[in-house]
Amino acid sequence: MSSTQSLALFERAQEVIPGGVNSPVRACKSVGASPLFIARADGCRLWDADGNEYIDYVGSWGPMVLGHRHPEVIQAIGRALEQGTSFGAPTELELELADLVVAAVPSVEKIRMVNSGTEATMSAIRLARGFTGRDVIVKFDGCYHGHADTLLVDAGSGVATLNIPGSPGVPEAVVQYTLSLPYNDIDALESLMTRRGDQVAAIIVEPVAGNMGLVPPREGFLEALRDLTARHGSLLIFDEVMSGFRVAYGGAQERYGIQPDLTCFGKIIGAGLPVGAYGGRRDVMACVAPEGGVYQAGTLSGNPLAMAAGIAALKALGRPGVYDVLEARSQRLADGLAQAADQAGIPAVFNRVGSMLGMFFNARPVSDFAAAKTCDLERFAAYYCGMLAEGIYLAPSQFEAGFVSLAHTEADIDQTVAAAARVLNSLND
Ligand SMILES: *Cc1c(COP(=O)(O)O)cnc(C)c1O
C-alpha cells in the first residue's frame, strides 16, 4: 500500500496549516502515523489520494450513519443548491428540520440551529446560566463538549489523545466555575450537589460517552443526574451531538428514558454538512434572543444546504427497522472482534451502545476516564497501524468511538473481523 501522495500532501499542508490538519486528532500523532488524505467516499468505503481503499469506521467522526453519499442526501443537497447557497433569512427548510427534531425528541419543544456541536454546547451553557442566574457548570472527566473555553476542562477526545490537561489560552478565571467529576460516579455527584447545588446552573453530560472510547452510563447514573438537578433547580443538559439519532432515533434520552431540560445536537442532523443545534423546554428556550435576552446568533445558521441534508437524513433514519439493522450489524462486529481478541489471547474490553463501539486494550472493565487511561496505548497504536494496512480505517486514538453505518454489510463486517483476527494474532508475536 503506497502513501506517496498522502505523505507529499501532508508535507505541503504542514507549511500552511498548523500541524497540517484542521482538527488535531486527524494528524494521527498518538499512533505514530501520518494522516491519509482522503479523495472520495461511497457507502462504507473511503479512497485515499494514492487510490487505496478502506472500510470506514470513523464515518466523519459520527455524522455518516447512513454511509457516505447516501442517494437521498445527495439529491436533497443538489435540489437546495439549485435555489442558492445562503440567504441569511428564514427558510422553510429550517422549519422542516426543526419540526423533525421536535417530533423525534419529546424533551425538545423548541430548537435553535447553529453551525457546529461546539456552538451548540457553548450556547446551551450560556442559556442555562442566563435562565438560572447561576454560574457553576458541572461536567464529567473524559466527556468532550467541543472546544469552547468553559468546557475545556478534563475533556476527552483530542485533548485526551494529546495528553494535555486543558489548553493554554483558557484563563483560570474562565474555568473557575467549571467543575469536573468522574463519569458514572453517583456518590461524587450527590456530595457535590449537596454542598453547592444551589450555585449550579447546569450539569452537562454525554449520556453515552463517546469521547473517551465508548463508555455507557452505569445503571442509575442518568436517573441520579435527572433527580439531583431537578431537586436543586439546576438544568440537565444532554450533549447528544454524537448519540442523537445514533443510539436510537430519539437519541440516548429515548434509549434510557430520561428527559433532560436541554439537548445539544450536531453531526448526524447535518448528514456531513456543518450543523449543530440546541433545544429543550419551551420556558428555557424562551430566554434565547430575540424572544428573550440571552444573545446567540450566526450568519450561516440554518444554512439551506445543511438543512436539506439533515432533513433527508432524518427522514431516511425515521423509517421502520433502521435501528434494528444498525443494532444487528454492530452486534455482529462487536462479537466478532471479541472472539478474535479472545482467540489471540489479547486482553480487551468491548463497550457498545447501538452502533457506537469501543474496544479497549485493557483487562478490566472501563466505566470512566481513569480506567480508559490505563489502556495499553502502544498496543492500540500497533493494532491501528495493522488494521490500516489491512484496509480498515479506524479512529487513530484509543479515546475515540468507532461507528457502524447502514452501509456496512455483513460481508464488510466479516471482512473486518477476519482482518482484526490476523492483526491481533500478529500483536502477540
Ligand atoms: C463532536 C462533539 C462535539 C463537538 O462538535 P463539533 O461539531 O466538532 O464542534 C460536542 N460534543 C460531543 C459529544 C461531540 O461528540
Tab-separated table of C-alpha atoms and ligand atoms in Angstrom:
chain	number	residue	atom	x	y	z
A	1	MET	CA	0.000	0.000	0.000
A	2	SER	CA	1.680	3.197	-1.126
A	3	SER	CA	1.134	6.510	0.691
A	4	THR	CA	3.345	8.662	-1.534
A	5	GLN	CA	0.606	11.176	-2.383
A	6	SER	CA	-0.717	11.470	1.176
A	7	LEU	CA	2.806	11.983	2.517
A	8	ALA	CA	3.552	14.662	-0.083
A	9	LEU	CA	0.288	16.473	0.657
A	10	PHE	CA	0.944	16.278	4.402
A	11	GLU	CA	4.402	17.826	3.894
A	12	ARG	CA	2.849	20.731	1.998
A	13	ALA	CA	-0.072	21.071	4.433
A	14	GLN	CA	2.277	21.475	7.390
A	15	GLU	CA	3.668	24.600	5.726
A	16	VAL	CA	0.339	26.428	5.669
A	17	ILE	CA	-1.956	24.704	8.216
A	18	PRO	CA	-0.961	24.148	11.893
A	19	GLY	CA	0.152	20.534	12.131
A	20	GLY	CA	-1.136	20.063	8.587
A	21	VAL	CA	-4.696	19.456	9.812
A	22	ASN	CA	-7.847	21.388	10.645
A	23	SER	CA	-8.650	19.299	13.733
A	24	PRO	CA	-5.872	17.833	15.915
A	25	VAL	CA	-6.695	14.099	16.155
A	26	ARG	CA	-6.604	13.838	12.356
A	27	ALA	CA	-2.815	14.205	12.458
A	28	CYS	CA	-2.571	10.604	13.811
A	29	LYS	CA	0.305	11.645	16.090
A	30	SER	CA	-0.572	9.419	19.049
A	31	VAL	CA	-0.387	6.279	16.901
A	32	GLY	CA	2.867	7.374	15.281
A	33	ALA	CA	1.343	7.547	11.807
A	34	SER	CA	0.837	10.215	9.158
A	35	PRO	CA	-2.683	11.141	8.102
A	36	LEU	CA	-4.150	9.784	4.901
A	37	PHE	CA	-5.540	12.457	2.612
A	38	ILE	CA	-8.961	11.276	1.510
A	39	ALA	CA	-10.040	11.767	-2.082
A	40	ARG	CA	-13.573	10.347	-2.017
A	41	ALA	CA	-16.013	8.078	-0.234
A	42	ASP	CA	-19.022	5.945	-1.059
A	43	GLY	CA	-21.190	3.782	1.212
A	44	CYS	CA	-18.901	2.434	3.939
A	45	ARG	CA	-15.756	2.897	1.868
A	46	LEU	CA	-13.058	5.582	1.568
A	47	TRP	CA	-10.345	6.071	-1.043
A	48	ASP	CA	-7.178	7.999	-0.250
A	49	ALA	CA	-5.070	10.222	-2.506
A	50	ASP	CA	-2.995	7.180	-3.546
A	51	GLY	CA	-6.106	5.250	-4.598
A	52	ASN	CA	-6.061	2.834	-1.627
A	53	GLU	CA	-9.477	1.593	-0.499
A	54	TYR	CA	-10.628	1.296	3.125
A	55	ILE	CA	-13.685	0.171	5.068
A	56	ASP	CA	-14.526	3.229	7.165
A	57	TYR	CA	-15.431	3.033	10.870
A	58	VAL	CA	-14.859	6.740	11.540
A	59	GLY	CA	-17.806	7.980	9.484
A	60	SER	CA	-16.546	11.570	9.644
A	61	TRP	CA	-16.488	11.106	13.454
A	62	GLY	CA	-20.163	10.242	13.663
A	63	PRO	CA	-22.343	12.000	11.076
A	64	MET	CA	-22.342	9.307	8.389
A	65	VAL	CA	-24.809	6.874	9.967
A	66	LEU	CA	-26.375	6.341	6.519
A	67	GLY	CA	-22.997	5.807	4.909
A	68	HIS	CA	-21.260	8.192	2.515
A	69	ARG	CA	-23.105	9.707	-0.446
A	70	HIS	CA	-26.498	8.344	0.542
A	71	PRO	CA	-28.572	8.959	-2.620
A	72	GLU	CA	-31.400	10.795	-0.829
A	73	VAL	CA	-28.968	13.118	0.933
A	74	ILE	CA	-27.054	13.833	-2.266
A	75	GLN	CA	-30.305	14.578	-4.151
A	76	ALA	CA	-31.567	16.868	-1.391
A	77	ILE	CA	-28.322	18.855	-1.377
A	78	GLY	CA	-28.491	19.091	-5.171
A	79	ARG	CA	-32.035	20.443	-5.094
A	80	ALA	CA	-31.141	23.011	-2.420
A	81	LEU	CA	-28.034	24.042	-4.346
A	82	GLU	CA	-30.192	24.978	-7.325
A	83	GLN	CA	-32.001	27.549	-5.160
A	84	GLY	CA	-28.910	29.245	-3.738
A	85	THR	CA	-26.370	28.546	-1.010
A	86	SER	CA	-27.236	31.069	1.713
A	87	PHE	CA	-29.729	33.873	2.220
A	88	GLY	CA	-29.307	34.974	5.833
A	89	ALA	CA	-33.083	34.954	6.097
A	90	PRO	CA	-35.596	32.388	7.352
A	91	THR	CA	-36.356	29.449	5.062
A	92	GLU	CA	-38.941	26.677	5.060
A	93	LEU	CA	-36.108	24.126	5.245
A	94	GLU	CA	-35.103	25.323	8.742
A	95	LEU	CA	-38.674	24.909	9.889
A	96	GLU	CA	-38.856	21.423	8.412
A	97	LEU	CA	-35.713	20.232	10.185
A	98	ALA	CA	-36.851	21.825	13.454
A	99	ASP	CA	-40.206	20.022	13.135
A	100	LEU	CA	-38.438	16.695	12.540
A	101	VAL	CA	-36.232	17.049	15.631
A	102	VAL	CA	-39.085	18.278	17.832
A	103	ALA	CA	-41.207	15.309	16.711
A	104	ALA	CA	-38.366	12.844	17.325
A	105	VAL	CA	-37.271	14.102	20.745
A	106	PRO	CA	-40.147	14.836	23.173
A	107	SER	CA	-37.998	16.882	25.608
A	108	VAL	CA	-37.242	19.331	22.773
A	109	GLU	CA	-40.111	21.776	22.379
A	110	LYS	CA	-38.116	24.480	20.611
A	111	ILE	CA	-34.771	24.326	18.849
A	112	ARG	CA	-32.173	26.779	17.538
A	113	MET	CA	-29.833	25.804	14.668
A	114	VAL	CA	-26.127	26.643	14.809
A	115	ASN	CA	-23.104	25.522	12.764
A	116	SER	CA	-21.257	23.009	14.945
A	117	GLY	CA	-21.504	20.930	18.082
A	118	THR	CA	-19.157	23.360	19.810
A	119	GLU	CA	-21.542	26.233	19.166
A	120	ALA	CA	-24.463	24.137	20.414
A	121	THR	CA	-22.893	23.312	23.798
A	122	MET	CA	-21.416	26.790	24.230
A	123	SER	CA	-24.828	28.356	23.602
A	124	ALA	CA	-26.656	25.867	25.841
A	125	ILE	CA	-24.283	26.748	28.694
A	126	ARG	CA	-24.898	30.476	28.218
A	127	LEU	CA	-28.629	29.832	28.130
A	128	ALA	CA	-28.536	27.711	31.306
A	129	ARG	CA	-26.630	30.449	33.106
A	130	GLY	CA	-28.991	33.116	31.804
A	131	PHE	CA	-32.087	31.142	32.760
A	132	THR	CA	-30.962	30.181	36.276
A	133	GLY	CA	-28.927	33.279	37.096
A	134	ARG	CA	-26.189	30.929	38.381
A	135	ASP	CA	-22.596	30.440	37.218
A	136	VAL	CA	-21.367	26.936	38.094
A	137	ILE	CA	-21.284	24.254	35.381
A	138	VAL	CA	-20.689	20.608	36.222
A	139	LYS	CA	-19.218	18.241	33.637
A	140	PHE	CA	-17.554	14.831	33.711
A	141	ASP	CA	-13.941	13.779	33.154
A	142	GLY	CA	-13.399	12.392	29.668
A	143	CYS	CA	-16.578	13.919	28.242
A	144	TYR	CA	-15.894	16.228	25.317
A	145	HIS	CA	-18.304	19.055	24.609
A	146	GLY	CA	-16.462	20.873	21.856
A	147	HIS	CA	-13.680	23.397	22.300
A	148	ALA	CA	-15.384	26.371	23.976
A	149	ASP	CA	-13.286	27.829	26.830
A	150	THR	CA	-15.687	26.931	29.650
A	151	LEU	CA	-15.802	23.273	28.698
A	152	LEU	CA	-12.114	22.552	28.054
A	153	VAL	CA	-11.585	21.026	31.483
A	154	ASP	CA	-10.575	17.356	31.681
A	155	ALA	CA	-12.039	16.907	28.231
A	156	GLY	CA	-11.836	13.673	26.261
A	157	SER	CA	-11.267	13.187	22.527
A	158	GLY	CA	-8.303	15.104	21.096
A	159	VAL	CA	-7.448	16.693	24.445
A	160	ALA	CA	-7.053	13.210	25.917
A	161	THR	CA	-5.283	11.857	22.847
A	162	LEU	CA	-2.656	14.575	23.016
A	163	ASN	CA	-2.454	14.124	26.801
A	164	ILE	CA	-2.895	17.794	27.666
A	165	PRO	CA	-4.881	18.745	30.809
A	166	GLY	CA	-6.696	21.740	29.378
A	167	SER	CA	-5.377	24.338	26.998
A	168	PRO	CA	-3.125	27.366	27.109
A	169	GLY	CA	-5.207	30.390	26.240
A	170	VAL	CA	-8.036	29.496	28.596
A	171	PRO	CA	-7.806	31.883	31.567
A	172	GLU	CA	-8.173	30.408	35.047
A	173	ALA	CA	-10.981	32.909	35.644
A	174	VAL	CA	-12.987	31.456	32.772
A	175	VAL	CA	-12.922	27.905	34.104
A	176	GLN	CA	-13.251	28.725	37.802
A	177	TYR	CA	-16.962	27.937	37.557
A	178	THR	CA	-16.470	24.637	35.693
A	179	LEU	CA	-16.305	21.574	37.923
A	180	SER	CA	-15.452	18.142	36.533
A	181	LEU	CA	-16.414	14.877	38.246
A	182	PRO	CA	-15.657	11.225	37.431
A	183	TYR	CA	-18.181	9.790	34.936
A	184	ASN	CA	-20.635	7.284	36.410
A	185	ASP	CA	-19.779	8.310	39.997
A	186	ILE	CA	-23.146	8.909	41.674
A	187	ASP	CA	-21.635	9.434	45.154
A	188	ALA	CA	-19.330	12.222	43.972
A	189	LEU	CA	-22.270	13.849	42.225
A	190	GLU	CA	-24.538	13.683	45.281
A	191	SER	CA	-21.861	15.067	47.524
A	192	LEU	CA	-21.156	17.994	45.188
A	193	MET	CA	-24.827	18.835	44.734
A	194	THR	CA	-25.420	18.692	48.492
A	195	ARG	CA	-22.644	21.241	49.022
A	196	ARG	CA	-23.081	23.521	46.004
A	197	GLY	CA	-26.311	22.533	44.245
A	198	ASP	CA	-27.812	25.996	44.705
A	199	GLN	CA	-24.944	27.526	42.666
A	200	VAL	CA	-25.113	25.019	39.802
A	201	ALA	CA	-26.639	26.408	36.596
A	202	ALA	CA	-26.383	23.108	34.740
A	203	ILE	CA	-24.883	19.670	34.573
A	204	ILE	CA	-23.770	18.805	31.056
A	205	VAL	CA	-23.138	15.169	30.175
A	206	GLU	CA	-22.665	12.856	27.238
A	207	PRO	CA	-25.467	10.415	28.140
A	208	VAL	CA	-23.432	7.805	26.269
A	209	ALA	CA	-19.806	8.888	26.492
A	210	GLY	CA	-18.121	8.569	23.122
A	211	ASN	CA	-15.044	10.738	23.547
A	212	MET	CA	-13.022	8.522	25.906
A	213	GLY	CA	-13.545	5.484	23.751
A	214	LEU	CA	-17.112	4.304	24.362
A	215	VAL	CA	-18.377	4.313	27.938
A	216	PRO	CA	-22.070	3.628	28.603
A	217	PRO	CA	-23.867	5.224	31.548
A	218	ARG	CA	-23.949	2.930	34.585
A	219	GLU	CA	-27.432	1.914	35.718
A	220	GLY	CA	-28.907	4.736	37.785
A	221	PHE	CA	-26.384	7.390	36.686
A	222	LEU	CA	-28.656	9.299	34.313
A	223	GLU	CA	-31.561	8.907	36.762
A	224	ALA	CA	-29.403	10.415	39.535
A	225	LEU	CA	-28.491	13.321	37.254
A	226	ARG	CA	-32.150	13.975	36.492
A	227	ASP	CA	-33.180	13.704	40.109
A	228	LEU	CA	-30.410	15.875	41.579
A	229	THR	CA	-30.689	18.676	39.015
A	230	ALA	CA	-34.469	18.832	39.476
A	231	ARG	CA	-34.090	18.915	43.247
A	232	HIS	CA	-31.579	21.792	43.180
A	233	GLY	CA	-33.158	23.885	40.430
A	234	SER	CA	-30.258	23.230	38.035
A	235	LEU	CA	-30.742	22.343	34.381
A	236	LEU	CA	-29.739	18.979	32.939
A	237	ILE	CA	-28.097	19.278	29.522
A	238	PHE	CA	-27.645	16.152	27.435
A	239	ASP	CA	-24.881	16.602	24.896
A	240	GLU	CA	-26.266	14.319	22.184
A	241	VAL	CA	-24.046	15.738	19.454
A	242	MET	CA	-22.762	12.178	18.946
A	243	SER	CA	-25.542	9.994	20.376
A	244	GLY	CA	-28.507	11.892	18.890
A	245	PHE	CA	-30.168	9.895	16.088
A	246	ARG	CA	-27.342	7.375	16.613
A	247	VAL	CA	-28.121	5.140	19.611
A	248	ALA	CA	-31.862	5.457	18.819
A	249	TYR	CA	-33.873	7.788	16.598
A	250	GLY	CA	-34.698	9.840	19.701
A	251	GLY	CA	-31.108	9.561	20.961
A	252	ALA	CA	-29.857	8.367	24.343
A	253	GLN	CA	-32.806	10.037	26.071
A	254	GLU	CA	-35.158	7.697	24.205
A	255	ARG	CA	-32.963	4.674	24.816
A	256	TYR	CA	-32.654	5.278	28.571
A	257	GLY	CA	-35.990	7.014	29.147
A	258	ILE	CA	-34.627	10.206	30.721
A	259	GLN	CA	-35.827	13.697	29.737
A	260	PRO	CA	-33.188	16.434	30.029
A	261	ASP	CA	-34.050	20.155	30.090
A	262	LEU	CA	-31.804	20.997	27.155
A	263	THR	CA	-30.235	18.862	24.427
A	264	CYS	CA	-27.344	19.606	22.077
A	265	PHE	CA	-27.194	18.086	18.609
A	266	GLY	CA	-24.723	18.085	15.744
A	267	LYS	CA	-23.091	15.545	13.452
A	268	ILE	CA	-25.982	13.338	12.193
A	269	ILE	CA	-28.540	16.183	11.954
A	270	GLY	CA	-26.327	17.728	9.269
A	271	ALA	CA	-25.557	14.423	7.498
A	272	GLY	CA	-21.959	15.536	6.945
A	273	LEU	CA	-22.545	19.266	6.459
A	274	PRO	CA	-21.605	21.689	9.261
A	275	VAL	CA	-24.610	21.822	11.629
A	276	GLY	CA	-25.337	21.937	15.318
A	277	ALA	CA	-28.459	22.724	17.309
A	278	TYR	CA	-29.640	23.160	20.867
A	279	GLY	CA	-33.169	22.839	22.108
A	280	GLY	CA	-35.371	21.889	25.003
A	281	ARG	CA	-38.026	23.132	27.377
A	282	ARG	CA	-40.221	25.880	25.985
A	283	ASP	CA	-39.785	28.146	29.036
A	284	VAL	CA	-35.994	27.825	28.898
A	285	MET	CA	-35.747	28.328	25.125
A	286	ALA	CA	-37.956	31.425	25.508
A	287	CYS	CA	-34.898	33.129	27.036
A	288	VAL	CA	-32.994	32.962	23.712
A	289	ALA	CA	-32.815	36.210	21.707
A	290	PRO	CA	-34.884	37.679	20.150
A	291	GLU	CA	-37.628	36.028	22.274
A	292	GLY	CA	-35.525	36.632	25.384
A	293	GLY	CA	-32.319	38.326	26.417
A	294	VAL	CA	-29.700	35.552	26.075
A	295	TYR	CA	-27.841	36.529	22.927
A	296	GLN	CA	-26.784	33.966	20.335
A	297	ALA	CA	-26.544	34.437	16.581
A	298	GLY	CA	-24.983	33.042	13.386
A	299	THR	CA	-24.519	34.366	9.861
A	300	LEU	CA	-24.757	30.911	8.285
A	301	SER	CA	-27.031	29.289	10.897
A	302	GLY	CA	-29.804	27.257	9.288
A	303	ASN	CA	-27.843	27.105	6.045
A	304	PRO	CA	-30.117	25.691	3.315
A	305	LEU	CA	-27.681	23.032	2.053
A	306	ALA	CA	-27.086	21.786	5.582
A	307	MET	CA	-30.807	21.841	6.426
A	308	ALA	CA	-31.663	19.926	3.252
A	309	ALA	CA	-29.060	17.273	4.039
A	310	GLY	CA	-30.284	16.938	7.619
A	311	ILE	CA	-33.929	16.641	6.593
A	312	ALA	CA	-33.133	13.883	4.098
A	313	ALA	CA	-31.029	12.038	6.689
A	314	LEU	CA	-33.654	12.182	9.442
A	315	LYS	CA	-36.375	11.047	7.043
A	316	ALA	CA	-34.277	8.061	5.987
A	317	LEU	CA	-33.447	7.237	9.613
A	318	GLY	CA	-37.092	7.500	10.636
A	319	ARG	CA	-38.125	4.503	8.531
A	320	PRO	CA	-39.118	1.336	10.411
A	321	GLY	CA	-36.386	-1.166	11.196
A	322	VAL	CA	-33.408	1.111	10.577
A	323	TYR	CA	-32.107	0.951	14.143
A	324	ASP	CA	-32.663	-2.812	14.321
A	325	VAL	CA	-30.351	-3.238	11.331
A	326	LEU	CA	-27.737	-0.962	12.925
A	327	GLU	CA	-28.014	-2.910	16.177
A	328	ALA	CA	-27.628	-6.299	14.499
A	329	ARG	CA	-24.657	-5.276	12.343
A	330	SER	CA	-22.917	-3.638	15.293
A	331	GLN	CA	-23.510	-6.662	17.481
A	332	ARG	CA	-22.023	-8.881	14.772
A	333	LEU	CA	-18.924	-6.679	14.651
A	334	ALA	CA	-18.506	-6.494	18.435
A	335	ASP	CA	-18.987	-10.259	18.858
A	336	GLY	CA	-16.549	-11.000	16.034
A	337	LEU	CA	-13.889	-8.678	17.424
A	338	ALA	CA	-14.302	-10.008	20.967
A	339	GLN	CA	-13.893	-13.566	19.720
A	340	ALA	CA	-10.824	-12.615	17.665
A	341	ALA	CA	-9.191	-10.945	20.687
A	342	ASP	CA	-10.025	-13.918	22.870
A	343	GLN	CA	-8.555	-16.409	20.386
A	344	ALA	CA	-5.418	-14.296	20.071
A	345	GLY	CA	-5.109	-14.198	23.863
A	346	ILE	CA	-5.190	-10.386	23.891
A	347	PRO	CA	-6.977	-8.803	26.872
A	348	ALA	CA	-9.619	-6.429	25.553
A	349	VAL	CA	-12.826	-4.815	26.759
A	350	PHE	CA	-15.703	-4.174	24.372
A	351	ASN	CA	-18.258	-1.500	25.192
A	352	ARG	CA	-21.122	-0.964	22.800
A	353	VAL	CA	-24.316	1.054	22.683
A	354	GLY	CA	-26.149	0.603	19.391
A	355	SER	CA	-23.785	1.448	16.545
A	356	MET	CA	-21.208	3.143	18.837
A	357	LEU	CA	-18.370	0.847	19.742
A	358	GLY	CA	-15.314	0.994	21.981
A	359	MET	CA	-12.515	-1.559	22.015
A	360	PHE	CA	-10.076	-1.039	24.873
A	361	PHE	CA	-6.785	-2.882	25.281
A	362	ASN	CA	-7.457	-3.370	28.951
A	363	ALA	CA	-8.175	-6.400	31.124
A	364	ARG	CA	-10.627	-4.662	33.463
A	365	PRO	CA	-13.997	-3.045	32.737
A	366	VAL	CA	-13.870	0.557	31.522
A	367	SER	CA	-16.585	2.689	33.098
A	368	ASP	CA	-14.804	6.027	33.437
A	369	PHE	CA	-11.919	8.121	32.113
A	370	ALA	CA	-9.452	6.918	34.771
A	371	ALA	CA	-9.985	3.324	33.617
A	372	ALA	CA	-9.805	4.308	29.926
A	373	LYS	CA	-6.419	5.890	30.584
A	374	THR	CA	-4.991	2.611	31.919
A	375	CYS	CA	-5.321	1.000	28.461
A	376	ASP	CA	-2.273	-0.277	26.612
A	377	LEU	CA	-1.802	2.643	24.202
A	378	GLU	CA	1.223	1.095	22.496
A	379	ARG	CA	-0.791	-1.987	21.681
A	380	PHE	CA	-3.583	0.224	20.365
A	381	ALA	CA	-1.111	2.033	18.080
A	382	ALA	CA	0.156	-1.290	16.708
A	383	TYR	CA	-3.425	-2.507	16.203
A	384	TYR	CA	-4.379	0.730	14.462
A	385	CYS	CA	-1.438	0.506	12.030
A	386	GLY	CA	-2.063	-3.198	11.388
A	387	MET	CA	-5.734	-2.602	10.634
A	388	LEU	CA	-4.921	0.296	8.319
A	389	ALA	CA	-2.547	-1.940	6.372
A	390	GLU	CA	-5.456	-4.421	6.091
A	391	GLY	CA	-7.649	-1.680	4.596
A	392	ILE	CA	-9.664	-0.965	7.751
A	393	TYR	CA	-9.922	2.723	8.647
A	394	LEU	CA	-10.294	3.277	12.416
A	395	ALA	CA	-10.090	6.434	14.507
A	396	PRO	CA	-6.395	6.960	15.309
A	397	SER	CA	-6.941	7.083	19.069
A	398	GLN	CA	-7.900	4.758	21.901
A	399	PHE	CA	-10.096	7.635	23.134
A	400	GLU	CA	-12.495	7.704	20.200
A	401	ALA	CA	-15.520	5.546	19.469
A	402	GLY	CA	-15.998	3.507	16.308
A	403	PHE	CA	-19.170	3.846	14.245
A	404	VAL	CA	-21.083	1.317	12.183
A	405	SER	CA	-23.314	2.683	9.403
A	406	LEU	CA	-26.263	1.301	7.487
A	407	ALA	CA	-23.916	0.933	4.513
A	408	HIS	CA	-21.776	-1.684	6.297
A	409	THR	CA	-22.977	-5.054	5.007
A	410	GLU	CA	-22.489	-8.339	6.834
A	411	ALA	CA	-19.746	-9.104	4.307
A	412	ASP	CA	-17.960	-5.835	5.158
A	413	ILE	CA	-18.163	-6.694	8.838
A	414	ASP	CA	-16.923	-10.238	8.320
A	415	GLN	CA	-14.019	-8.881	6.265
A	416	THR	CA	-13.214	-6.517	9.143
A	417	VAL	CA	-13.334	-9.292	11.738
A	418	ALA	CA	-11.051	-11.513	9.631
A	419	ALA	CA	-8.565	-8.647	9.318
A	420	ALA	CA	-8.741	-7.990	13.069
A	421	ALA	CA	-8.039	-11.665	13.794
A	422	ARG	CA	-4.853	-11.532	11.681
A	423	VAL	CA	-3.725	-8.258	13.254
A	424	LEU	CA	-4.469	-9.330	16.839
A	425	ASN	CA	-2.604	-12.590	16.336
A	426	SER	CA	0.401	-10.695	14.987
A	427	LEU	CA	0.422	-8.467	18.104
A	428	ASN	CA	1.132	-11.498	20.237
A	429	ASP	CA	4.337	-12.491	18.421
B	1	LIG	C1	-18.139	16.141	18.261
B	1	LIG	C2	-18.711	16.526	19.559
B	1	LIG	C3	-18.851	17.864	19.939
B	1	LIG	C4	-18.287	18.996	19.121
B	1	LIG	O1	-18.886	19.104	17.883
B	1	LIG	P1	-18.093	19.920	16.721
B	1	LIG	O2	-19.060	19.910	15.594
B	1	LIG	O3	-16.844	19.143	16.477
B	1	LIG	O4	-17.825	21.277	17.251
B	1	LIG	C5	-19.507	18.140	21.112
B	1	LIG	N1	-19.991	17.173	21.889
B	1	LIG	C6	-19.867	15.872	21.575
B	1	LIG	C7	-20.456	14.825	22.469
B	1	LIG	C8	-19.205	15.501	20.410
B	1	LIG	O5	-19.049	14.215	20.128
